[in-house]
Coordinates of N, CA and C and ligand atoms in Angstrom, one line a residue:
X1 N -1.9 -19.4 19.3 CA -1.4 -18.2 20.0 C -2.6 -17.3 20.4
X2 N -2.3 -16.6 21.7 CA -3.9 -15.7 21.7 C -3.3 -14.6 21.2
X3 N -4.4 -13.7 21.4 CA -4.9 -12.7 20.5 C -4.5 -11.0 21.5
X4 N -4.1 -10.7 20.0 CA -3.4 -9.3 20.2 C -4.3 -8.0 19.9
X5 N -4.7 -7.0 20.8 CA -5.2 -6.0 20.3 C -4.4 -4.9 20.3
X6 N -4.5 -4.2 19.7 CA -3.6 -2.7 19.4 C -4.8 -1.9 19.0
X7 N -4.6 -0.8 20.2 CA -5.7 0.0 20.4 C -4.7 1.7 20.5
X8 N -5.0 2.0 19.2 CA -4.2 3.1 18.8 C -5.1 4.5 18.6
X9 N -4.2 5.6 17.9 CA -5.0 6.9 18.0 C -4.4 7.9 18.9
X10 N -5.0 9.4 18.4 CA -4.0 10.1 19.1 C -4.0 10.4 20.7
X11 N -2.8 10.9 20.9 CA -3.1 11.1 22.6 C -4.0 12.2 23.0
X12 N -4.7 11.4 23.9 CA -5.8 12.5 25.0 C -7.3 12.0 24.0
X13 N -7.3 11.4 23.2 CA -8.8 10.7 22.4 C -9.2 9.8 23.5
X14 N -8.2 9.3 24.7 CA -9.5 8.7 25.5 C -8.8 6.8 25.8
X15 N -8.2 6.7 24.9 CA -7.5 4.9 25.0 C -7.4 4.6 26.1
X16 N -6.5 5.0 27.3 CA -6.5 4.6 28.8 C -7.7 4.6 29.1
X17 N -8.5 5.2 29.4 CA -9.7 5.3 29.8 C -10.6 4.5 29.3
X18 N -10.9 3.8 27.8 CA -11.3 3.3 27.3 C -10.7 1.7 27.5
X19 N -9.7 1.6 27.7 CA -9.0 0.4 28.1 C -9.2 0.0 29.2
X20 N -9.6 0.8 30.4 CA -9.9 0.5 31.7 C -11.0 0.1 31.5
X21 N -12.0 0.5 31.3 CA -13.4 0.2 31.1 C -13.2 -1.3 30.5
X22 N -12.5 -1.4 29.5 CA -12.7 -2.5 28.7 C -12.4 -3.8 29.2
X23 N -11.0 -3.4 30.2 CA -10.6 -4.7 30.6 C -11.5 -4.8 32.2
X24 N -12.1 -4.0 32.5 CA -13.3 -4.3 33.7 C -14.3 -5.2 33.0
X25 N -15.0 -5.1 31.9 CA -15.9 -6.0 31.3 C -15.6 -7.2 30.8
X26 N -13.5 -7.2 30.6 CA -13.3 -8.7 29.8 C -12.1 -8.9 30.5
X27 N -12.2 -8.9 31.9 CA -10.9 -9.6 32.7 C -10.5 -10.5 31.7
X28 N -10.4 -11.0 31.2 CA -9.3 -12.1 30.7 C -8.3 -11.1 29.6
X29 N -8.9 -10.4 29.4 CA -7.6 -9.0 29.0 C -6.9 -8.5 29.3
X30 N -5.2 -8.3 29.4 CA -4.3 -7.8 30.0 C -3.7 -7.0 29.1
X31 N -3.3 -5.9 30.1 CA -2.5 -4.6 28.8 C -1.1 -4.6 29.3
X32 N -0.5 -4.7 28.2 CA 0.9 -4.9 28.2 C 1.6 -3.6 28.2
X33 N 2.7 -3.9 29.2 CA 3.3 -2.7 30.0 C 4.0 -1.7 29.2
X34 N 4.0 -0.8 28.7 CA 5.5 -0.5 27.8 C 6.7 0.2 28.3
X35 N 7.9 0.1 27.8 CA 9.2 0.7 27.8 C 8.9 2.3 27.5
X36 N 9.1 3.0 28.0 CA 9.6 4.6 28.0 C 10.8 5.6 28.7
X37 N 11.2 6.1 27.6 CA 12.1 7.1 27.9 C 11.6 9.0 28.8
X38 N 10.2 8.7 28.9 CA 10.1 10.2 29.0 C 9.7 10.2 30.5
X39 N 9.7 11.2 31.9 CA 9.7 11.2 32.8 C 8.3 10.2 33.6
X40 N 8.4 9.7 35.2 CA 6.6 9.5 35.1 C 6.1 10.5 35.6
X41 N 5.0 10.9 35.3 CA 3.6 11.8 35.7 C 3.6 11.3 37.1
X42 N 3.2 12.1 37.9 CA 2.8 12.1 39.3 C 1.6 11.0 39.3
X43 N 1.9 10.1 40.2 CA 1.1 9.1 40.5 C 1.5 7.7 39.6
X44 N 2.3 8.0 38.7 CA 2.7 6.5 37.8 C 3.8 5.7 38.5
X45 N 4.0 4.7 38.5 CA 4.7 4.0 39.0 C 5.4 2.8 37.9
X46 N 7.0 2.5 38.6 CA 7.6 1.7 37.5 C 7.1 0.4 37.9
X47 N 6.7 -0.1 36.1 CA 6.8 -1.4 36.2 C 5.1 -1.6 36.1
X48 N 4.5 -0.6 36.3 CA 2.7 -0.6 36.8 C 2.0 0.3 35.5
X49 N 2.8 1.3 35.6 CA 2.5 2.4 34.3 C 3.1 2.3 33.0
X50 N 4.6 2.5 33.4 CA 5.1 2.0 32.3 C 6.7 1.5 33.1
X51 N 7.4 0.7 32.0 CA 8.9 0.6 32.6 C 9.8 1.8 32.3
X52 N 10.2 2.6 33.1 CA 10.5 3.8 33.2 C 12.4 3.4 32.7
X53 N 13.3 3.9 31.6 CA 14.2 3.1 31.1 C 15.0 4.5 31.0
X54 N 16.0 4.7 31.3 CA 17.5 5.9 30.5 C 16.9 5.9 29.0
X55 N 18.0 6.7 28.1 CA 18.0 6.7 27.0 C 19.1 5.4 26.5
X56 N 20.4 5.8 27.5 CA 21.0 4.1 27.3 C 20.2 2.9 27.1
X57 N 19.7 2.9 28.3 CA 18.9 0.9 29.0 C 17.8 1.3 27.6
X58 N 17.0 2.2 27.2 CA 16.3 1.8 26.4 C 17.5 1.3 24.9
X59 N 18.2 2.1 24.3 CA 19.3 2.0 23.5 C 19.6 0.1 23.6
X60 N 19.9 0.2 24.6 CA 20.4 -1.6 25.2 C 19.7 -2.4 24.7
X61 N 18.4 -2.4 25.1 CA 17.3 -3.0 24.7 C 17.0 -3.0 23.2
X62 N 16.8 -1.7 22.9 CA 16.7 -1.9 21.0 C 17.9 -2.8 20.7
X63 N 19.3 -2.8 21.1 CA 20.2 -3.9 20.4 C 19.6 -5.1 20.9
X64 N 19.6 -5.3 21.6 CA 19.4 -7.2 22.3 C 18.1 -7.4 21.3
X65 N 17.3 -6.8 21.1 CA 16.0 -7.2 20.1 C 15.1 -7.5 20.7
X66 N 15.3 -6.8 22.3 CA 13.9 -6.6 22.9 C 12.5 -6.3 23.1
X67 N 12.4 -5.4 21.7 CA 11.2 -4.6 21.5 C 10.5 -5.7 20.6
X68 N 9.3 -5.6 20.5 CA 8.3 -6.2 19.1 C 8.1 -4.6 18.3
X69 N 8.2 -3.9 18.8 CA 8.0 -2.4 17.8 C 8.4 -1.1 19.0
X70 N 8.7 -0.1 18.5 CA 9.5 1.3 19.4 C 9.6 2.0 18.1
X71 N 8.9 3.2 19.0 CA 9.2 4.6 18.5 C 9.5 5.5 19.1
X72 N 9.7 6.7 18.5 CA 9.7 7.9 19.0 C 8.6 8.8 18.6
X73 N 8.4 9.5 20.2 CA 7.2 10.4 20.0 C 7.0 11.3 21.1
X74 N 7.0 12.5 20.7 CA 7.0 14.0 20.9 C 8.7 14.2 22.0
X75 N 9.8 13.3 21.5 CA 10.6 13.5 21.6 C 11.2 12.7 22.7
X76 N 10.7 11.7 22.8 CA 11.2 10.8 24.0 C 10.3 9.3 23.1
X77 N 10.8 8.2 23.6 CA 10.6 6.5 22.6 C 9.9 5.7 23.9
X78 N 9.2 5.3 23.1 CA 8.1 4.3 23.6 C 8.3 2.6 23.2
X79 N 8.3 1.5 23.4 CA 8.0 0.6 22.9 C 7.9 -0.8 23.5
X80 N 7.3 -1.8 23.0 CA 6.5 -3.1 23.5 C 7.5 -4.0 23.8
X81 N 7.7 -4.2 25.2 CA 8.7 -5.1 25.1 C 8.5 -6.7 24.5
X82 N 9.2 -7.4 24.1 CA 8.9 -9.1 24.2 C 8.2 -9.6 24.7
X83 N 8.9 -9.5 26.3 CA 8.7 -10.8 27.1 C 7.5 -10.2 27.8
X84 N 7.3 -8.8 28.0 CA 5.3 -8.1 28.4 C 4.7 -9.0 27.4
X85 N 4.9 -9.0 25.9 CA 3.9 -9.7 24.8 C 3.7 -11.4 25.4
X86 N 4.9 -11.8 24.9 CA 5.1 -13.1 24.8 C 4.6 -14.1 26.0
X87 N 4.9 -13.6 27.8 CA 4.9 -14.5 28.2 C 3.0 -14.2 28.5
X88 N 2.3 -13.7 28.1 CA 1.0 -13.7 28.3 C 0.4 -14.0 27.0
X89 N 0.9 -14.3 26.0 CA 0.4 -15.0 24.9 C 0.4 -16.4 24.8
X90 N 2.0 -16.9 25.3 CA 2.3 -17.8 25.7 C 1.6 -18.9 26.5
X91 N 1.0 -18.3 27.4 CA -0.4 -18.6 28.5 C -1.5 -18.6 27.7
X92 N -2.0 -18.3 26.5 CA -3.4 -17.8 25.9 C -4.0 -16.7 26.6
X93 N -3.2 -16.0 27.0 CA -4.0 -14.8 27.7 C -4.1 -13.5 26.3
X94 N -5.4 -13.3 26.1 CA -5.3 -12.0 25.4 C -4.6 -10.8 25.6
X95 N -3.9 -10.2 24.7 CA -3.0 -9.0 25.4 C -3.8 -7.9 24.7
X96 N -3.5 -6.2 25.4 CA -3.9 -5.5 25.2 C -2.7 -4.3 24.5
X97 N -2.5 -4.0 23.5 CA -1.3 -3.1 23.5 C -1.9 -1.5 22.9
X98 N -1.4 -0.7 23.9 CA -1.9 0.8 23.7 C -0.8 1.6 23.3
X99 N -0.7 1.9 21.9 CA 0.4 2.4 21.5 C 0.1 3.3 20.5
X100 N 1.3 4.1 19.9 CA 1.2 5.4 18.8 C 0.8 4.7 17.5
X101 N 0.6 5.3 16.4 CA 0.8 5.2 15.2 C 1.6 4.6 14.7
X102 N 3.1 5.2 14.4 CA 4.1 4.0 14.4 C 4.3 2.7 14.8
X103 N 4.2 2.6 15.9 CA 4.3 1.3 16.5 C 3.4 0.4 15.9
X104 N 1.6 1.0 15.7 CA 0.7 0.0 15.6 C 1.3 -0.1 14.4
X105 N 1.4 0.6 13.1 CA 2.0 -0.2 11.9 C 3.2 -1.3 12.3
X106 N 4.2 -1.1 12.8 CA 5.2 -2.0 13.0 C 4.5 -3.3 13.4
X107 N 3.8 -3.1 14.3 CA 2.7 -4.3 14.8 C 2.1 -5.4 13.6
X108 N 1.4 -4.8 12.7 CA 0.8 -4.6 11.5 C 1.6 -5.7 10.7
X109 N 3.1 -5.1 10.6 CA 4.0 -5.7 9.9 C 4.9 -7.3 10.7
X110 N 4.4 -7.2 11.7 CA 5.2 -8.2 12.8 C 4.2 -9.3 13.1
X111 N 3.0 -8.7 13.3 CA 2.1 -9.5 13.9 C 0.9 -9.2 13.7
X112 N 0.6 -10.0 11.7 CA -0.6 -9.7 10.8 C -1.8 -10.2 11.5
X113 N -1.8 -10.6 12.3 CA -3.3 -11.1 12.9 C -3.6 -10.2 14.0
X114 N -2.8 -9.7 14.5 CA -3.2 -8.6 15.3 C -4.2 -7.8 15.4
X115 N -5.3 -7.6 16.4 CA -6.7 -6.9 15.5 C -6.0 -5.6 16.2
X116 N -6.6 -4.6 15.0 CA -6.2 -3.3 15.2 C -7.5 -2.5 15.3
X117 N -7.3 -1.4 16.3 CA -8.3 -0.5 16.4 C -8.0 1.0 16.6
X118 N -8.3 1.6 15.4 CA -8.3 3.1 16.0 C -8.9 4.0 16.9
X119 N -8.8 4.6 17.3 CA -9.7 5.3 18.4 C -9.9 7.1 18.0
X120 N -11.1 7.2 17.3 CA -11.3 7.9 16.8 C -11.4 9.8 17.9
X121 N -11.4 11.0 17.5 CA -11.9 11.9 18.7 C -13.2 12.5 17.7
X122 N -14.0 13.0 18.4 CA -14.9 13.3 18.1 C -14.2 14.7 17.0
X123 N -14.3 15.5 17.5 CA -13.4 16.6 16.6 C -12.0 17.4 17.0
X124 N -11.3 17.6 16.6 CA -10.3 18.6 17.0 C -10.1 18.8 18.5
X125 N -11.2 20.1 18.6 CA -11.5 20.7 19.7 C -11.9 19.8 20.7
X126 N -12.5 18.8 20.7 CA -12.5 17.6 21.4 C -11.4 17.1 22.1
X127 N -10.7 17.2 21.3 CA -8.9 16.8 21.5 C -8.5 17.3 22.6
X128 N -8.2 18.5 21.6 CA -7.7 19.3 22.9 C -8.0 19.8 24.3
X129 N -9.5 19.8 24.1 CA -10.5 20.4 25.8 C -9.4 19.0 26.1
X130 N -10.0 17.6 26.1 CA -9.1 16.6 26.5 C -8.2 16.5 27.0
X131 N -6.7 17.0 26.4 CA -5.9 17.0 26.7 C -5.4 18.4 27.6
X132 N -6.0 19.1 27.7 CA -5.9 20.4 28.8 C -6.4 20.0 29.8
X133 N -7.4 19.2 29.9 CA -8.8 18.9 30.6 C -7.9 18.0 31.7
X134 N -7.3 17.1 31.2 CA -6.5 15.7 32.0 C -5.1 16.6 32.8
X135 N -4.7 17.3 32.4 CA -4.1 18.5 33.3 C -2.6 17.6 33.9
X136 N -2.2 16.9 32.3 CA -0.7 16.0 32.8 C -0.2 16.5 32.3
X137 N 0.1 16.9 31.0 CA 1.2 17.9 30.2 C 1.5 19.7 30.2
X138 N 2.3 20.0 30.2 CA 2.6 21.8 29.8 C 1.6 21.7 28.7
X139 N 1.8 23.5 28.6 CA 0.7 24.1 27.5 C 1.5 23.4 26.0
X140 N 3.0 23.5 26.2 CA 4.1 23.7 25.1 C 3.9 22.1 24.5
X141 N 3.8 21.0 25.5 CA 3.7 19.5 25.3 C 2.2 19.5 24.5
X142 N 1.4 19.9 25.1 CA -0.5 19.8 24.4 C -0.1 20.1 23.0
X143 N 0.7 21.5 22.7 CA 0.8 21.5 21.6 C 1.7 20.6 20.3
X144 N 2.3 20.1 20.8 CA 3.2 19.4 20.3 C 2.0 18.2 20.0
X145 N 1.6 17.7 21.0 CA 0.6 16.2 21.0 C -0.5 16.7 19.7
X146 N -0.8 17.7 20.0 CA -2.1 18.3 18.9 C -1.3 18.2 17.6
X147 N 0.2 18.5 17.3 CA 0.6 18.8 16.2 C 0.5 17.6 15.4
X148 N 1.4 16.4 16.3 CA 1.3 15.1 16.0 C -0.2 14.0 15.9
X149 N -0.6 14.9 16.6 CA -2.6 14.5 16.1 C -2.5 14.3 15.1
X150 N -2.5 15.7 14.4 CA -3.4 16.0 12.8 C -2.3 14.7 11.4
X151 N -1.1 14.4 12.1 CA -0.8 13.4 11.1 C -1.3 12.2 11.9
X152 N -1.3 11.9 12.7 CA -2.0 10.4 13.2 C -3.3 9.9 12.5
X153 N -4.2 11.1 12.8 CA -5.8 11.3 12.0 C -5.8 10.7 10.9
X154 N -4.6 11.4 9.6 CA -4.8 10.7 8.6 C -4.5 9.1 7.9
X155 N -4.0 8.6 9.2 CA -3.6 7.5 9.0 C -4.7 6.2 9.8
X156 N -6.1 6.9 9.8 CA -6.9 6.1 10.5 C -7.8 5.2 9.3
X157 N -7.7 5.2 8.4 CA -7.9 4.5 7.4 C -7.2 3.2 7.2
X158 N -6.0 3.4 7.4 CA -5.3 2.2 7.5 C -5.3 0.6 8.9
X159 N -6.5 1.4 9.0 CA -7.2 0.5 10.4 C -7.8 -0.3 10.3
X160 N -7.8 -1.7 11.1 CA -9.1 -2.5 10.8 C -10.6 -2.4 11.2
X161 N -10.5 -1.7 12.6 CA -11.9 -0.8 13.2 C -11.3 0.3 13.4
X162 N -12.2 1.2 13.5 CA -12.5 2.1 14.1 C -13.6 3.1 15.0
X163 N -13.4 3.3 16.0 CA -14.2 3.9 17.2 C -14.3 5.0 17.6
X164 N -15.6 5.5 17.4 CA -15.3 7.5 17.6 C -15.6 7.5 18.9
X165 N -14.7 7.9 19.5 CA -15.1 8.3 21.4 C -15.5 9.6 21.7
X166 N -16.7 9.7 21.6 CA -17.8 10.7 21.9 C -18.5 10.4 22.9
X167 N -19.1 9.8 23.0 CA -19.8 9.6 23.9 C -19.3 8.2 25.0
X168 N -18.8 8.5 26.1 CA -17.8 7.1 26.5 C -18.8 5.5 26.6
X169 N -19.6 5.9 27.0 CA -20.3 4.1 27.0 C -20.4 3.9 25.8
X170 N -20.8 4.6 25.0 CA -20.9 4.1 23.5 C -19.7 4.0 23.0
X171 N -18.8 4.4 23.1 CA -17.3 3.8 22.8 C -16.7 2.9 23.2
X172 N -17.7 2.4 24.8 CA -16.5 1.3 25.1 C -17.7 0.3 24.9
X173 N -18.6 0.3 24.4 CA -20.1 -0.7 23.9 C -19.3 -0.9 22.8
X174 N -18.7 -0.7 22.1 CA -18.1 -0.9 20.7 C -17.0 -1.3 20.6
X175 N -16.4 -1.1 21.3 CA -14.5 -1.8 21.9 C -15.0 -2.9 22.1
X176 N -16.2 -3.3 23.3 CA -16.0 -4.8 23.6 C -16.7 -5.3 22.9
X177 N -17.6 -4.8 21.8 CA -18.0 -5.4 21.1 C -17.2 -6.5 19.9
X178 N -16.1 -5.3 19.6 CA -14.9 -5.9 18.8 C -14.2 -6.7 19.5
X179 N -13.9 -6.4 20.3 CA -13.3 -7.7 21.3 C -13.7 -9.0 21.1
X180 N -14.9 -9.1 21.9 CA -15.8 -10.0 21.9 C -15.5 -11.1 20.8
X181 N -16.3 -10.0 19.9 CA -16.4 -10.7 18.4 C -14.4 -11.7 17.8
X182 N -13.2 -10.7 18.1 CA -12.3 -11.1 17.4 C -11.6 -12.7 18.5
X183 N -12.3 -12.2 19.7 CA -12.3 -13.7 20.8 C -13.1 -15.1 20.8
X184 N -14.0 -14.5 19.7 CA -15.4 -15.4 19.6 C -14.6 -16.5 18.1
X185 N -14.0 -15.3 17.7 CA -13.6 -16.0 16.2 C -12.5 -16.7 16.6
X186 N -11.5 -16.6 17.4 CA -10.1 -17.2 17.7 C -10.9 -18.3 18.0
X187 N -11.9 -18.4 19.1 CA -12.1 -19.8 19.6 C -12.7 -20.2 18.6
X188 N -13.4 -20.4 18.0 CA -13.9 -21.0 16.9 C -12.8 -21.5 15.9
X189 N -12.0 -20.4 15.7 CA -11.3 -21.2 14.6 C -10.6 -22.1 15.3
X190 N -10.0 -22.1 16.6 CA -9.4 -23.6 17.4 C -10.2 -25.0 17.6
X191 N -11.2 -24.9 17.2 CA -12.1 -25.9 17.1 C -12.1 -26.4 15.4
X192 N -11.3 -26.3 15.2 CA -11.3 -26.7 13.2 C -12.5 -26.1 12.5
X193 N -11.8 -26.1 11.5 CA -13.0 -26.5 10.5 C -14.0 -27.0 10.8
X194 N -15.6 -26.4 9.7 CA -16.9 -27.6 9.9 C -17.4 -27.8 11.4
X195 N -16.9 -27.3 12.7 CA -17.1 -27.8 13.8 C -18.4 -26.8 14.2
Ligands
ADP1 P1 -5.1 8.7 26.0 O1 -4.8 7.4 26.8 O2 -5.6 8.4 24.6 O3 -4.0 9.7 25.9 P2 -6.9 9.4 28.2 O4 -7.6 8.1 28.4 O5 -5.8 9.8 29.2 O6 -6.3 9.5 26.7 O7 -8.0 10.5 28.2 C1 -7.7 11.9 28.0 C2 -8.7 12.7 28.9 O8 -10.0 12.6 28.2 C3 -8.9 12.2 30.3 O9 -9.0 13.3 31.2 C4 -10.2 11.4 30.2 O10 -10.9 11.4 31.4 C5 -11.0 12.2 29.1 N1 -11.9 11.4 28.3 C6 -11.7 10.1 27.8 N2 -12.8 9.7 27.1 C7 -13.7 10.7 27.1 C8 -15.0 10.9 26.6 N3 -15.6 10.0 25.8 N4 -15.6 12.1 26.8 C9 -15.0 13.1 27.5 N5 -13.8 13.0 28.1 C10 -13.1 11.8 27.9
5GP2 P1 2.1 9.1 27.1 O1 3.3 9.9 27.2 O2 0.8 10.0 27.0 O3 1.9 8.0 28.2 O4 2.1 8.3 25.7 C1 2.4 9.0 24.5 C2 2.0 8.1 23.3 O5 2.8 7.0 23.3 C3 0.6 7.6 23.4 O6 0.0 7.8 22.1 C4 0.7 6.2 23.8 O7 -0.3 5.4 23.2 C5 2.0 5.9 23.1 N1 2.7 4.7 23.6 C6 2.6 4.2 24.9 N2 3.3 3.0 25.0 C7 3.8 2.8 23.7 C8 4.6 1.7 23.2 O8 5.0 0.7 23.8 N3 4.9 1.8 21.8 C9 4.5 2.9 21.1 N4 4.8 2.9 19.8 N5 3.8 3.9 21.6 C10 3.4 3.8 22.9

């Protein structure tokens, strides 16, 4: 099966951005689309950005057992569908999954090979200029995102890497570096043992 990244961390630290970059340097990387309940931002598009779902159709979906992991976050649910994962794993295509905290543990628990990465912010106040700075959310939503930061943060220990995004080339020199390396090891280990 190929190989799963979960590239987590709080919102506005930089992950879209860092993911763009990353999958410019390793086209054979694809980022898997996710399920959302919350409106799209001007300029997103369904199906491209995210799959834009009711609170029903997403509801629907959690029964049928559509999701590999879904949460809720800052009051509207996010989550990975199946067949985004599966039918590009299925292919050996590397997938990319950009998701919350919750979800990446669920991940964690679903799919132990999964390489995980947190995505560190440089400080606080980093955060936030960030997230004001990108000029997609109310004042009232930033704050909410910052609230749900400071518990995300502490759960960056439970990571297998981690990447402080300070400085953007040097954060995405280090993304593909891990990449690299966890694609370098899949193919190897498909070649057996001793080889
Ligand atoms: P996320 O996907 O984690 O919510 P984004 O990729 O949307 O975050 O980035 C949030 C904002 O921060 C964007 O306006 C982006 O251009 C900016 N940004 C990302 N990385 C850096 C960086 N290393 N230094 C300064 N600004 C950054
Ligand atoms: P945004 O509203 O800024 O697009 O996303 C809010 C948060 O939800 C971000 O931290 C983003 O990574 C996360 N997110 C996006 N898609 C998924 C998903 O499929 N599952 C989970 N658990 N989180 C997601």
């Amino acid at each position: 099966m190929a190989r799963v990244f979960v590239i987590t961390g709080p919102s506005g630290v930089g992950k879209g951005t860092l993911i763009r970059s990353l999958i410019a340097r390793v086209p054979e990387l694809e980022l898997s689309v996710s399920a959302t309940t919350r409106r799209p931002r001007p300029g997103e598009r369904d199906g491209v950005h995210y799959h834009f779902l009711s609170d029903a159709a997403f509801d629907a979906k959690v029964r049928e057992g559509a999701f590999v992991e879904h949460a809720a976050y800052s009051g509207r649910r996010y989550g990975t569908l199946r067949s985004e994962l599966e039918r590009r794993t299925a292919n050996g295509i590397p997938v990319v999954l950009e998701i919350e905290v919750q979800g990446a543990r669920q991940i964690r628990r679903a799919l132990p090979d999964a390489v995980q990465v947190f995505i560190v912010p440089p400080s606080t106040a980093a955060l936030q200029e960030r997230l004001v700075g990108r000029g997609t959310d109310a004042p009232e939503e930033v704050a909410r995102r910052l609230r749900v930061a400071e518990q995300e943060l502490t759960a960056r220990d439970e990571f297998q890497y981690q990447v402080v995004n300070d400085r953007l080339e040097d954060a995405v020199d280090a993304l593909e570096a891990i990449v690299r390396r966890e694609l370098g090891r899949c193919a190897s280990g498909a070649e057996g043992a001793g080889s």
